[in-house]
Coordinates of C-alpha atoms and ligand atoms in Angstrom, one line a residue:
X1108 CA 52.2 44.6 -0.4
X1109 CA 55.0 42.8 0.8
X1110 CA 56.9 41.9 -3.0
X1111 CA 59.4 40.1 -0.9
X1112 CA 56.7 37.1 -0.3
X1113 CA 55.8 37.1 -3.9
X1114 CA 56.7 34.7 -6.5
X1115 CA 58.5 35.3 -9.5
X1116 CA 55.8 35.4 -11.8
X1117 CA 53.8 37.6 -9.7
X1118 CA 52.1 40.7 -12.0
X1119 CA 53.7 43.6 -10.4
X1120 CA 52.2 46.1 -13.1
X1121 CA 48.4 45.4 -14.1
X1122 CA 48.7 48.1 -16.9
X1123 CA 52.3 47.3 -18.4
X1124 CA 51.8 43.4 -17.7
X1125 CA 55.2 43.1 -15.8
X1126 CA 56.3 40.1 -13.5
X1127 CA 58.4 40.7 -10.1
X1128 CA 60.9 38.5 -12.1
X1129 CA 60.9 40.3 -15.3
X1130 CA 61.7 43.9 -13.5
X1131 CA 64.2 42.0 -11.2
X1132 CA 66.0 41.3 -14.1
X1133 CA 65.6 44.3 -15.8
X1134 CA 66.6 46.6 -12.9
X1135 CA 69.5 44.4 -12.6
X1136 CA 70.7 44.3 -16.2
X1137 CA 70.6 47.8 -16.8
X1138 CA 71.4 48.9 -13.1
X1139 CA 68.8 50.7 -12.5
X1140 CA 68.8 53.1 -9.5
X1141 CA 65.9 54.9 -9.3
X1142 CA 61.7 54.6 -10.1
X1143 CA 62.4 57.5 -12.5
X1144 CA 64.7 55.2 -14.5
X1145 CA 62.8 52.0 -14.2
X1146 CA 59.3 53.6 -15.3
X1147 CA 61.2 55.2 -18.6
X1148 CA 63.6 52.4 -18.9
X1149 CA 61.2 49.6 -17.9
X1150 CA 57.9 51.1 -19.5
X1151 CA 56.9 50.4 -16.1
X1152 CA 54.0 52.0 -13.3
X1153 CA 53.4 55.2 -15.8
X1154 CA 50.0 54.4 -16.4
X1155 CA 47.8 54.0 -12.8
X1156 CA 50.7 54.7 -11.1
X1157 CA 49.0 51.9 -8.1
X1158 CA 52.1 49.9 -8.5
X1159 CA 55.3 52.4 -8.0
X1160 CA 55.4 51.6 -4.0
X1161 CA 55.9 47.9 -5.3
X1162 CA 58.6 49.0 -8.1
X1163 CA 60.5 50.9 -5.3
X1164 CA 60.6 47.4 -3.2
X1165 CA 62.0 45.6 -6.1
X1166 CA 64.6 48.5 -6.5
X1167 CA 65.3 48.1 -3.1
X1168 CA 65.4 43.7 -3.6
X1169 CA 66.9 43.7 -6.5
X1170 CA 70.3 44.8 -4.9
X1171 CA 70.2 42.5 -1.7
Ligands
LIG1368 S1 49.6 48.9 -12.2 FE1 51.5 49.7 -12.9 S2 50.9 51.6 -13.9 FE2 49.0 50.7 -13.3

């Protein structure tokens, strides 16, 4: 999926319920580098796991 099309409120993480904007922020605010660090920091993509390819676009956004 490409997140770069998607709209802010756009559910990035079914289980954790997190919006493309909420992470956006979040990886911004606390810097975050890596999908290690967002899925501890973030409480994010550690259930299914169907949405880390998606968190590592946003890590990669995020910084553009
Ligand atoms: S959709 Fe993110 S962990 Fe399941």
């Amino acid at each position: 999926m490409d997140m770069r099309t998607k709209g802010d409120d756009f559910m990035v993480c079914l289980c954790k319920k997190k919006t493309k904007k909420e992470l956006m922020d979040l990886i911004r605010e606390k810097e975050i580098k890596t999908l290690e660090d967002l899925r501890e920091i973030g409480d994010v993509g550690n259930k299914c796991g169907a949405c880390c390819e998606d968190l590592e676009q946003l890590l990669t956004l995020a910084y553009e």
